[in-house]
PDB file of C-alpha atoms in Angstrom:
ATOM      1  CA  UNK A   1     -40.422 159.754-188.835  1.00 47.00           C
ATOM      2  CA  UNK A   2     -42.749 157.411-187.339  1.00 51.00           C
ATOM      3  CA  UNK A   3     -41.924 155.959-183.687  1.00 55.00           C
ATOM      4  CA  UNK A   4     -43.284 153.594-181.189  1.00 58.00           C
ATOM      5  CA  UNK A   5     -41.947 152.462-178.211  1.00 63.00           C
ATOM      6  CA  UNK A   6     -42.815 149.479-176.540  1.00 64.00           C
ATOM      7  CA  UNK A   7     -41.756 148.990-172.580  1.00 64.00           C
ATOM      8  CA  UNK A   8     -42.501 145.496-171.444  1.00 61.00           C
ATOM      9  CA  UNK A   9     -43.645 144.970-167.755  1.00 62.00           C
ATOM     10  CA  UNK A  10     -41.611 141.276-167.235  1.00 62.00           C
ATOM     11  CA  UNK A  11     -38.737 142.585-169.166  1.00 63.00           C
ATOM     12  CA  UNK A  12     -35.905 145.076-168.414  1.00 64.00           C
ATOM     13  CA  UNK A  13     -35.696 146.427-171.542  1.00 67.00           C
ATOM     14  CA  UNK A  14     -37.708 148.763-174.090  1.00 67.00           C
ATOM     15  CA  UNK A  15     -37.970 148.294-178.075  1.00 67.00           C
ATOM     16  CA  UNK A  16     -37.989 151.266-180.349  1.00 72.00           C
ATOM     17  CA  UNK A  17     -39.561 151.253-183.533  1.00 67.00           C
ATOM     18  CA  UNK A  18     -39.316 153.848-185.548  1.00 65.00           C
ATOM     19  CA  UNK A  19     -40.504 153.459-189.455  1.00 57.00           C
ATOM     20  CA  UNK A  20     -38.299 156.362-191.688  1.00 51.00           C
ATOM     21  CA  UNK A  21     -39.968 158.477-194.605  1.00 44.00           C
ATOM     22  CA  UNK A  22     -38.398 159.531-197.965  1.00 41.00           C
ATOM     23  CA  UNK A  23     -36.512 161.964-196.811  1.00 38.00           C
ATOM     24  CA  UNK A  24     -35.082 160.421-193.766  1.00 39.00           C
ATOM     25  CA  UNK A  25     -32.056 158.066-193.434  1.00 40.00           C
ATOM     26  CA  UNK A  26     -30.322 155.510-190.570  1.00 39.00           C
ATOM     27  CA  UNK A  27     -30.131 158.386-187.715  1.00 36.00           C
ATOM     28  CA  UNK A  28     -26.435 157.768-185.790  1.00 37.00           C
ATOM     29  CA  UNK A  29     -26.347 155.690-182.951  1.00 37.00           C
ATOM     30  CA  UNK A  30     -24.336 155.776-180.151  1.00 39.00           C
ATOM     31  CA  UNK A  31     -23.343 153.472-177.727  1.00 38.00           C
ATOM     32  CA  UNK A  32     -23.652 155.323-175.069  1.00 43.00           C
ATOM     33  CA  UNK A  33     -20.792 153.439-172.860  1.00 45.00           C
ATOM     34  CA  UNK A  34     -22.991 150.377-173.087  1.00 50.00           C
ATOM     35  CA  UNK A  35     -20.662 147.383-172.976  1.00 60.00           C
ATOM     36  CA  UNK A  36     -22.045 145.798-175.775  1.00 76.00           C
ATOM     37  CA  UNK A  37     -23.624 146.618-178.930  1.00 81.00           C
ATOM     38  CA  UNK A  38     -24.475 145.201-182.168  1.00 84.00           C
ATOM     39  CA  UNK A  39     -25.535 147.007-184.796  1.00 84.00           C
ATOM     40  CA  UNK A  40     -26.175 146.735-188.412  1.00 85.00           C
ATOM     41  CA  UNK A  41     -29.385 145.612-190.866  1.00 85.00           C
ATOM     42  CA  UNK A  42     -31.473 142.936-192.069  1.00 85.00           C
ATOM     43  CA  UNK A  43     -33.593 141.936-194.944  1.00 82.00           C
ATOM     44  CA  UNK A  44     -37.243 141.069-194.423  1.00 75.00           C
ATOM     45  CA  UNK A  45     -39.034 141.445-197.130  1.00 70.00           C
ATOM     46  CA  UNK A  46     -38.847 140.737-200.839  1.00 64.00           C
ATOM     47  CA  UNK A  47     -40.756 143.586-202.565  1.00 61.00           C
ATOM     48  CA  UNK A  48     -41.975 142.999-206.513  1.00 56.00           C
ATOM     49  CA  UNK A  49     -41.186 146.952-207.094  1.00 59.00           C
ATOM     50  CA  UNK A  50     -38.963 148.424-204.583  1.00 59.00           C
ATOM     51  CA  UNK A  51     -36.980 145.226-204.089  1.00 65.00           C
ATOM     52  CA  UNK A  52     -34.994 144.330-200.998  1.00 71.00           C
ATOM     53  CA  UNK A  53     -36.508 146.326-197.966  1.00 78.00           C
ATOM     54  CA  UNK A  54     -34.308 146.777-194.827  1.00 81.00           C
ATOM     55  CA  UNK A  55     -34.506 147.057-191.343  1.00 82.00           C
ATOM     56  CA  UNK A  56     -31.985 148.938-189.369  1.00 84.00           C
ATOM     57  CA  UNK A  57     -31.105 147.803-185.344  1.00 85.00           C
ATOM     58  CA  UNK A  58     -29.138 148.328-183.091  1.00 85.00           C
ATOM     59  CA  UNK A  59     -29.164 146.422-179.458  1.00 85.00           C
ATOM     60  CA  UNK A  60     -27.551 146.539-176.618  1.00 81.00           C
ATOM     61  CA  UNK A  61     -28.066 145.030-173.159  1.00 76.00           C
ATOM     62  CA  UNK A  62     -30.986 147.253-172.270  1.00 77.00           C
ATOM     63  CA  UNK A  63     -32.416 148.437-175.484  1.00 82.00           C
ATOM     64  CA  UNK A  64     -33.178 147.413-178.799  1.00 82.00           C
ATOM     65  CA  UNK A  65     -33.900 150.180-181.732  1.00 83.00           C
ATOM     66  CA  UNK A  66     -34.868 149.323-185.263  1.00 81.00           C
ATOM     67  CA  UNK A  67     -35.491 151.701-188.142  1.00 79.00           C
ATOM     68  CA  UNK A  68     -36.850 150.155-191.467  1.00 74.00           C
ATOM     69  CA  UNK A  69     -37.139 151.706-194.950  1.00 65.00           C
ATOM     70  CA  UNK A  70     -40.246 149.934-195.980  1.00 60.00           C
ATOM     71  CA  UNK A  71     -43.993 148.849-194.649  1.00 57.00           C
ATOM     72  CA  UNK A  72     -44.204 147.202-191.522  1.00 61.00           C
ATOM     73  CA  UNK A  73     -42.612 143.714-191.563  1.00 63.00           C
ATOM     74  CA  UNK A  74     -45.644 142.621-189.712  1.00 68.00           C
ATOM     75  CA  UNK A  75     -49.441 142.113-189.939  1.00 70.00           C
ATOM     76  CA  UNK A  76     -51.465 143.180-186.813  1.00 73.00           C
ATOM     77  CA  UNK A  77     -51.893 139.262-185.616  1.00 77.00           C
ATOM     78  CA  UNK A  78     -47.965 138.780-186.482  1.00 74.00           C
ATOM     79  CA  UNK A  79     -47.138 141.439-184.154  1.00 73.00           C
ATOM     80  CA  UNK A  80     -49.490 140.415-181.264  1.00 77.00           C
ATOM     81  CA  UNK A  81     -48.143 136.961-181.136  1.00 77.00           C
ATOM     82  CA  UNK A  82     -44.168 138.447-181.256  1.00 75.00           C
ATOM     83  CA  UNK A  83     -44.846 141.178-178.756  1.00 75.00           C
ATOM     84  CA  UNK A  84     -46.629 138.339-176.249  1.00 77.00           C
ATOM     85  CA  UNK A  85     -43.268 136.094-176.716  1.00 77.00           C
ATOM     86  CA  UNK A  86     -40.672 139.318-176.613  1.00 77.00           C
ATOM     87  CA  UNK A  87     -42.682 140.234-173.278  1.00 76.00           C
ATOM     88  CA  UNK A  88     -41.423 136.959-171.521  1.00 77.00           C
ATOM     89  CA  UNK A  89     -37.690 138.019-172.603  1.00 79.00           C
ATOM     90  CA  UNK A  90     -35.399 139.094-169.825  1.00 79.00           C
ATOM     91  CA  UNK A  91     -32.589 141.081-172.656  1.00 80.00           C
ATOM     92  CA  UNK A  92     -32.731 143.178-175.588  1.00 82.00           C
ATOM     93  CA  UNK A  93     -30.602 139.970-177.266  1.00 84.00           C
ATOM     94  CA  UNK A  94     -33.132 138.021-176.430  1.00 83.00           C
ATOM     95  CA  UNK A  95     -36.056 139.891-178.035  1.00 83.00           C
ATOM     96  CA  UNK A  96     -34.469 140.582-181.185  1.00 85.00           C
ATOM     97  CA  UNK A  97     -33.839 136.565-181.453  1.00 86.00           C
ATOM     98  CA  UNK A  98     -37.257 136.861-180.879  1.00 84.00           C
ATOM     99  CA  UNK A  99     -38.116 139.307-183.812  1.00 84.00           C
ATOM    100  CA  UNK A 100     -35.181 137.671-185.976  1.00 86.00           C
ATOM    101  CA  UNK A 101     -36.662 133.939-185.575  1.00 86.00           C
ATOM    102  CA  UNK A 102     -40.093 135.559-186.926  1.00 83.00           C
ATOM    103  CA  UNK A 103     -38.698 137.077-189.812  1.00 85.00           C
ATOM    104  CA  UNK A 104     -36.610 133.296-190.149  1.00 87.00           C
ATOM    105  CA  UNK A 105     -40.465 131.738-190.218  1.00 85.00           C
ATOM    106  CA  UNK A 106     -41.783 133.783-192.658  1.00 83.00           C
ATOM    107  CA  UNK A 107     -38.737 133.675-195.523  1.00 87.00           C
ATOM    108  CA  UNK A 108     -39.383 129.533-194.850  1.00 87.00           C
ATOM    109  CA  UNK A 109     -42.914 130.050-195.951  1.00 85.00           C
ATOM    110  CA  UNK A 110     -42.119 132.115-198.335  1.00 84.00           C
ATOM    111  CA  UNK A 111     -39.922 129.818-200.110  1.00 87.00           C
ATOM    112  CA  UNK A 112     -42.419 127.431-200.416  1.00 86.00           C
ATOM    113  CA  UNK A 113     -43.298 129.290-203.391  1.00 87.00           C
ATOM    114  CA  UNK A 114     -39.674 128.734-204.846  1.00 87.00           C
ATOM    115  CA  UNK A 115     -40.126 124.902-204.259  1.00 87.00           C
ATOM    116  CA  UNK A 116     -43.418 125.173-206.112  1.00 90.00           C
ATOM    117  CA  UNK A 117     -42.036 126.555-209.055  1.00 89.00           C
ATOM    118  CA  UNK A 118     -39.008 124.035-209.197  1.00 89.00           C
ATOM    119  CA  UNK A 119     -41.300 120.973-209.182  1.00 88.00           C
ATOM    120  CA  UNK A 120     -43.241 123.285-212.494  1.00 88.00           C
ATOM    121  CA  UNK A 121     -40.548 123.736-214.056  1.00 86.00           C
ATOM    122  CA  UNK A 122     -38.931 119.573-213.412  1.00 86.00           C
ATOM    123  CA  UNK A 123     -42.476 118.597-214.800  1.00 84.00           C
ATOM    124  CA  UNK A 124     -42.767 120.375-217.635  1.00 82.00           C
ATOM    125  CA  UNK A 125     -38.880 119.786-218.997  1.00 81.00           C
ATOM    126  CA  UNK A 126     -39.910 116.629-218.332  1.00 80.00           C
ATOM    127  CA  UNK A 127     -42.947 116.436-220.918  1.00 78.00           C
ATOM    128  CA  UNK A 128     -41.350 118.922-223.385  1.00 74.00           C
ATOM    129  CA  UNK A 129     -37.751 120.717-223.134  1.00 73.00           C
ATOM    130  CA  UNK A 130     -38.121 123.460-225.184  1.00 72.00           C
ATOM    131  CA  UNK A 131     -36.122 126.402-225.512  1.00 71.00           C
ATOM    132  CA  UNK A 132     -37.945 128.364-222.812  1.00 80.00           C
ATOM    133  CA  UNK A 133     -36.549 125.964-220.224  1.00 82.00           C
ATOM    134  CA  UNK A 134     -33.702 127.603-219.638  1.00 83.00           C
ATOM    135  CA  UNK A 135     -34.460 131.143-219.259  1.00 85.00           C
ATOM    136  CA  UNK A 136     -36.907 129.979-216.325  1.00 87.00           C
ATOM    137  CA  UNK A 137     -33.615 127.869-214.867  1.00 87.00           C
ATOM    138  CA  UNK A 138     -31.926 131.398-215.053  1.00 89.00           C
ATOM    139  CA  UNK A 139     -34.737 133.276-213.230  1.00 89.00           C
ATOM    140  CA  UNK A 140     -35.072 130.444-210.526  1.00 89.00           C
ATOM    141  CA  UNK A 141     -30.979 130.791-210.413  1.00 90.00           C
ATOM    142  CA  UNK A 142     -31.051 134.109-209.717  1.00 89.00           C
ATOM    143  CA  UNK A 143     -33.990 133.802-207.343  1.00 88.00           C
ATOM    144  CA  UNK A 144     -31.791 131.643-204.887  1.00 90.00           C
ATOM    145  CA  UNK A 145     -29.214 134.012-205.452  1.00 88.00           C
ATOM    146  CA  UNK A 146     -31.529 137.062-204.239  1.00 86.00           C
ATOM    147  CA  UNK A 147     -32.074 134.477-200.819  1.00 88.00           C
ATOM    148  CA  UNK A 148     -28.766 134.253-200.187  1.00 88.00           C
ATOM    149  CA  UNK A 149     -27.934 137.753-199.870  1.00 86.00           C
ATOM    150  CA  UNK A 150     -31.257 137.941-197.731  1.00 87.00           C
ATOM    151  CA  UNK A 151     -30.161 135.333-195.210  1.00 89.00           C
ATOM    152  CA  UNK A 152     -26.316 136.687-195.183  1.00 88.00           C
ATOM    153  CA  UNK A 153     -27.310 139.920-192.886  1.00 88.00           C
ATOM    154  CA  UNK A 154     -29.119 136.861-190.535  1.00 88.00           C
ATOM    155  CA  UNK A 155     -25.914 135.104-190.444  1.00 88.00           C
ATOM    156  CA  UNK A 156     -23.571 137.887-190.053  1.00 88.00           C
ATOM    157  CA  UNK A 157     -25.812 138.805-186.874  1.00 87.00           C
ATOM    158  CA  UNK A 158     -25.367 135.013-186.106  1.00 86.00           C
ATOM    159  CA  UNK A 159     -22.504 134.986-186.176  1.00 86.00           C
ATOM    160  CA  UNK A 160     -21.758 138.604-184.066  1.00 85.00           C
ATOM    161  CA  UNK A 161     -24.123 137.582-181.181  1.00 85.00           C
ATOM    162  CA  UNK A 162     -22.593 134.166-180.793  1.00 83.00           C
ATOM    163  CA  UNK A 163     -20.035 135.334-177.919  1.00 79.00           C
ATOM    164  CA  UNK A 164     -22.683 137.435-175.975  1.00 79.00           C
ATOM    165  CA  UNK A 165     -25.781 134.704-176.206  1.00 77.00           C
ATOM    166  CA  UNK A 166     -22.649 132.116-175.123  1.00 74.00           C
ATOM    167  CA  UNK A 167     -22.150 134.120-171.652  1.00 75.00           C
ATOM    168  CA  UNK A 168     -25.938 134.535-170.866  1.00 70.00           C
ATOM    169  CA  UNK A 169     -27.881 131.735-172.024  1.00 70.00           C
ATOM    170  CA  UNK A 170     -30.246 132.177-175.110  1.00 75.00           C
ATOM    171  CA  UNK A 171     -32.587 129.791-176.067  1.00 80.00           C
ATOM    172  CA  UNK A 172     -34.463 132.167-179.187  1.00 82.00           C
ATOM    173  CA  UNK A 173     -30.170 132.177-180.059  1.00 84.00           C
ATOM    174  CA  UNK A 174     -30.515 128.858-180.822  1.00 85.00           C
ATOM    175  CA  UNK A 175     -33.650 128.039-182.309  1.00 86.00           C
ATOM    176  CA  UNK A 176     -32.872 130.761-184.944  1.00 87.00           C
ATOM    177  CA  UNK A 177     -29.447 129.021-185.255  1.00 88.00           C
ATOM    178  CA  UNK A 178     -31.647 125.340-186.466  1.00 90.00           C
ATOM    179  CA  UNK A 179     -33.964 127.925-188.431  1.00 90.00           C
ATOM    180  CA  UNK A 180     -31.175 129.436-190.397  1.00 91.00           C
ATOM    181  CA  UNK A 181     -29.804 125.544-190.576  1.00 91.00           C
ATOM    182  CA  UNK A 182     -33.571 124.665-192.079  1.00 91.00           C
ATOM    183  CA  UNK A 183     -33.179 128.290-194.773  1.00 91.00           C
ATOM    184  CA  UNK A 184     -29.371 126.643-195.728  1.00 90.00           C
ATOM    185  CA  UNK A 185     -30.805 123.604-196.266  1.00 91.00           C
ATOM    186  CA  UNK A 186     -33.691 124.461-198.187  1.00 91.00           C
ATOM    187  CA  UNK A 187     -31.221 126.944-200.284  1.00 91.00           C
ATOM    188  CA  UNK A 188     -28.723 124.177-200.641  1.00 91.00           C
ATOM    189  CA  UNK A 189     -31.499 121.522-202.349  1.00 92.00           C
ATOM    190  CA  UNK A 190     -32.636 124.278-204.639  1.00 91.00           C
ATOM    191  CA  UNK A 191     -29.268 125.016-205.473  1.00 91.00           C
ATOM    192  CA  UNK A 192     -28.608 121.642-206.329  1.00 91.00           C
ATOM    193  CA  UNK A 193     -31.782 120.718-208.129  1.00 90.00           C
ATOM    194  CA  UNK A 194     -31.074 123.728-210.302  1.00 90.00           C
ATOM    195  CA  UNK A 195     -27.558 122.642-211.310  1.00 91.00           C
ATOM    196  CA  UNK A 196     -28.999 118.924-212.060  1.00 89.00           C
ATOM    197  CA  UNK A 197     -31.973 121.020-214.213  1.00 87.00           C
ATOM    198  CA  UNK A 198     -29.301 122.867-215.726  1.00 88.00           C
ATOM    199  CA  UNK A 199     -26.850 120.477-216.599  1.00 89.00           C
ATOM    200  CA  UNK A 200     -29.756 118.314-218.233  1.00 86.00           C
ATOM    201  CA  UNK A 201     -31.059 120.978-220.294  1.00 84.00           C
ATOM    202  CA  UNK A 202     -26.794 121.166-222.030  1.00 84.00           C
ATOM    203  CA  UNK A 203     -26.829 117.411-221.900  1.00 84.00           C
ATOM    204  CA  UNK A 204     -29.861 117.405-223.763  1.00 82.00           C
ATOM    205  CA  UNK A 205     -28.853 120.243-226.099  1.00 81.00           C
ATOM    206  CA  UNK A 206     -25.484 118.643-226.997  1.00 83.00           C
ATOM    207  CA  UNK A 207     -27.167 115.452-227.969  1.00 80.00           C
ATOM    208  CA  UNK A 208     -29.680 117.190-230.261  1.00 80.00           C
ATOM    209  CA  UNK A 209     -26.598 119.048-231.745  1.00 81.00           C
ATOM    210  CA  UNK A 210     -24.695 115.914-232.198  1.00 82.00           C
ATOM    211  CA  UNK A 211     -27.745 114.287-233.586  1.00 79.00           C
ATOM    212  CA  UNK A 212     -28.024 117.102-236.535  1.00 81.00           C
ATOM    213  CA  UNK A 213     -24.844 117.116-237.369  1.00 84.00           C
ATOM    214  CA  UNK A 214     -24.368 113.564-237.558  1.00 82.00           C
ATOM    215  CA  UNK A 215     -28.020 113.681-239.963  1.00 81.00           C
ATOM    216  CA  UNK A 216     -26.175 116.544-242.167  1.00 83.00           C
ATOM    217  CA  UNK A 217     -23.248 114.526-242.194  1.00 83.00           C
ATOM    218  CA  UNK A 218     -24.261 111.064-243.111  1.00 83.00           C
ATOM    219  CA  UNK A 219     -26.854 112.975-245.621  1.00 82.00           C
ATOM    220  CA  UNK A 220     -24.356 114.458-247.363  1.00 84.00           C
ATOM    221  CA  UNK A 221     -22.202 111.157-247.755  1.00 84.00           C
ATOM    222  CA  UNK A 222     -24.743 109.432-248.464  1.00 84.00           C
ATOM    223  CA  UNK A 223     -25.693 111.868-251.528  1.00 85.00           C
ATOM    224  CA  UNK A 224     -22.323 112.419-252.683  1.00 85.00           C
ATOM    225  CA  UNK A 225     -22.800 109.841-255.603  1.00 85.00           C
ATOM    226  CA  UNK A 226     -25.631 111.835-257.146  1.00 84.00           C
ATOM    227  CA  UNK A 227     -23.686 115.014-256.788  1.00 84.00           C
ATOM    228  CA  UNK A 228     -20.815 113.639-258.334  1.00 84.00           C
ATOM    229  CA  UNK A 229     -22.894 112.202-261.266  1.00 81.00           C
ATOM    230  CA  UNK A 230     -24.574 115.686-261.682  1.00 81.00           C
ATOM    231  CA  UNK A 231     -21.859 117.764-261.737  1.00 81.00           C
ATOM    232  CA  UNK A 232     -20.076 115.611-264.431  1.00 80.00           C
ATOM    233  CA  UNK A 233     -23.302 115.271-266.735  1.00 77.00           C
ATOM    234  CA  UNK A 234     -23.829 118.608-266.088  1.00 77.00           C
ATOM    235  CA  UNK A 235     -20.833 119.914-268.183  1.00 78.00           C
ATOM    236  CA  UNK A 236     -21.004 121.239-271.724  1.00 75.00           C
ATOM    237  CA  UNK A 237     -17.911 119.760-273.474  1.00 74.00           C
ATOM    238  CA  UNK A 238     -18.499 119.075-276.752  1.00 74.00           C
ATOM    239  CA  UNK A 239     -17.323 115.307-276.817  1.00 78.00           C
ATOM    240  CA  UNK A 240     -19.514 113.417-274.368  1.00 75.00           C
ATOM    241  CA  UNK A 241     -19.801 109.533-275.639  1.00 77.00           C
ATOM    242  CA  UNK A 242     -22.390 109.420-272.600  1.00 71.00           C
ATOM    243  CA  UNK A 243     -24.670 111.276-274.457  1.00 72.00           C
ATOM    244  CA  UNK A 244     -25.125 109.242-277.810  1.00 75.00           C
ATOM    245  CA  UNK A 245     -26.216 106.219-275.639  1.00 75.00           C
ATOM    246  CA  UNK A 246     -29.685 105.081-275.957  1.00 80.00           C
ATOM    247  CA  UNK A 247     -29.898 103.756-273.113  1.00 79.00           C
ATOM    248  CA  UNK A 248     -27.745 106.646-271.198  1.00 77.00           C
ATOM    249  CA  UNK A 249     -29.996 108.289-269.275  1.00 79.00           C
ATOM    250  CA  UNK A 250     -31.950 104.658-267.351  1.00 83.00           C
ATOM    251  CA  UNK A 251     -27.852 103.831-267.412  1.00 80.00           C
ATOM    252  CA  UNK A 252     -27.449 106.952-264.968  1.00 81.00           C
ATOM    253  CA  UNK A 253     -30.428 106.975-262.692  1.00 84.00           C
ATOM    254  CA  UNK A 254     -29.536 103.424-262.272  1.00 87.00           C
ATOM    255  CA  UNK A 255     -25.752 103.536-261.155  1.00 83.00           C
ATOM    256  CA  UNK A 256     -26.853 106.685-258.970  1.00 84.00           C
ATOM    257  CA  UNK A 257     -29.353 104.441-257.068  1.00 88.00           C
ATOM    258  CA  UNK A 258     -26.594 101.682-257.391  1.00 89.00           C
ATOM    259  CA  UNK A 259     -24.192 103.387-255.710  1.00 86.00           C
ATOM    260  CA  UNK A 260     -26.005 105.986-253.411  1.00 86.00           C
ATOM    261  CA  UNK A 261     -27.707 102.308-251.744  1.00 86.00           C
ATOM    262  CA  UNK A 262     -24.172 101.139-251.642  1.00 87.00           C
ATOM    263  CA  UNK A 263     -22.507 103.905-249.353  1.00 85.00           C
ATOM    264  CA  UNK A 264     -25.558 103.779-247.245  1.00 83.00           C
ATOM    265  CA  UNK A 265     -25.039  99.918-246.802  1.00 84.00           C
ATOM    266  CA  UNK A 266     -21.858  99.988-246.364  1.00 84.00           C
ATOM    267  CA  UNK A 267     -22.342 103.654-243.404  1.00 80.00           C
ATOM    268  CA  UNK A 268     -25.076 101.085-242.154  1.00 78.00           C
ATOM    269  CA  UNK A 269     -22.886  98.167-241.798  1.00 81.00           C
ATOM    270  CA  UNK A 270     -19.478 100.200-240.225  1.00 75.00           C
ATOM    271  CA  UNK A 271     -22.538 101.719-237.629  1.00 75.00           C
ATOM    272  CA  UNK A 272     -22.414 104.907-238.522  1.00 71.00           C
ATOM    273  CA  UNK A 273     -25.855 105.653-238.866  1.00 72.00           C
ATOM    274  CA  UNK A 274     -26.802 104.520-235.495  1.00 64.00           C
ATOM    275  CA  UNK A 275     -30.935 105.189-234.976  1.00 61.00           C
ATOM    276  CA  UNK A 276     -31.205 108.230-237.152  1.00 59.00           C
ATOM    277  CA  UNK A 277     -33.603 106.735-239.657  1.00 55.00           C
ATOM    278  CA  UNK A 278     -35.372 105.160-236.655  1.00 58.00           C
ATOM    279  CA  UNK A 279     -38.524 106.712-235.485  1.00 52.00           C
ATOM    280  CA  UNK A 280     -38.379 108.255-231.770  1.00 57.00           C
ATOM    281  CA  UNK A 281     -40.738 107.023-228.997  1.00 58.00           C
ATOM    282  CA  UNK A 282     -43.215 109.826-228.197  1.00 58.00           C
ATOM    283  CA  UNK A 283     -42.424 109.649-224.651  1.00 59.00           C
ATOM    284  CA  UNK A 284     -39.073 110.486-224.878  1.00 59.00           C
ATOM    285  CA  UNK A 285     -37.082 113.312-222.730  1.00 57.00           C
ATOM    286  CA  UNK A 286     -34.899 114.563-224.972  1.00 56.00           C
ATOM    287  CA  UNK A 287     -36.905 115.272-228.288  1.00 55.00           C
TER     288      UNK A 287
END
């Protein structure tokens, strides 16, 4: 197990890092008669392989410790800049608001990335909807859905530190609390633009499904003269008077044409067609 531990000269407190191997786990804490102590985990990074990577705490008036399962949350100039602003914190609360509002600053650059992808996606359903659309809706979906179980350890710590940063003033307490407003919002919008995407892409479905079924439909009516003419001139009885006519078979072609133009005038004038023998406009959103 890998440890550092940093004492800060304008502080009264010490932070313990420790970074756990494979074969370590969350070493038990105890509170030592401290009279107060929070304890739990957060999320602060979003790894391609290993997922969700943790870090352990545990803070109390004096001392913070943290134990993470992962690489360090932090590049070298990250961790300058925190330690400089931890070092001007008088409690352990205090610098773990601290460490919490970086991690808060980094998942709002981070979903930058998220917002990049929605405005993609919005363009290119735009231009053409195909059927790929909506398995890249699902993936965004459950993107935001991996972000809000990332920011629910935040909140739960939020929440849990709200009585103690109450009694003894904590300004990082409540800049975190307009960060995590700023992650809610963010999360909120995407949420919301997804639904909208989403809801297009079955409004747009449903109205191509209509739109063939209504073609099949008024096709089939509209053929239904022909296919009664066929199937009766295409019997083998003996006595057929149709057949001895001259002029039978211009007779036939002539009242299928008759008739098949006369259901489609009449579909026409009832409306009943609507635009499907219209041609659509190439710029439209839903072909």
């Amino acid at each position: 197990m890998d440890q550092r531990t940093v004492r800060f000269p304008n502080a009264r407190w010490s932070w313990t890092l420790m970074t756990a191997r494979e074969d370590t786990g969350m070493p038990r804490v105890r509170s030592g008669g401290t009279a107060r102590l929070l304890q739990g985990f957060i999320v602060y990074s979003l790894h391609p392989e290993n997922g969700q990577q943790k870090m352990f705490y545990r803070v109390d008036e004096s001392e913070l410790l943290t134990l993470q399962d992962g690489l360090y949350p932090f590049d070298d100039e990250q961790e300058k800049h925190m330690l400089s602003c931890m070092d001007r914190c008088r409690t352990a609360l205090q610098g773990f608001c601290m460490l919490i509002g970086e991690v808060a600053l980094t998942f709002l650059s981070q979903m930058e990335e998220l917002e990049w992808k929605l405005e993609e996606l919005e363009g290119r359903m735009k231009r053409s909807n195909d059927s790929k659309v909506l398995d890249e809706i699902m993936d965004l979906q459950y993107e935001v859905l991996d972000w809000h179980r990332i920011l629910q350890p935040l909140e739960e710590f939020h929440a849990a530190a709200k009585g103690w940063a109450e009694d003894s003033p904590c300004h990082e307490y409540d800049n975190n609390e307009l960060l995590l407003q700023r992650l809610h919002s963010r999360l909120n919008r995407y949420r919301t633009e997804l639904d909208i995407l989403l809801n297009i892409d079955n409004n747009i479905a449903t109205y191509r499904g209509n739109e063939i079924m209504k073609t099949l439909t008024v096709f089939s009516v509209i053929c239904t003269p022909a296919t009664v003419f066929g199937s009766i001139w295409g019997m083998n009885f003996k006595n057929m008077p149709e057949l001895e006519l001259p002029f039978g078979y211009a007779l036939a072609i002539s009242a299928i044409v008759l008739l098949t133009l006369s259901v489609y005038f009449w579909m026409h004038w009832k409306g009943w067609t609507g635009d499907l023998l219209k041609g659509k406009n190439k710029d439209s959103n839903i072909v």
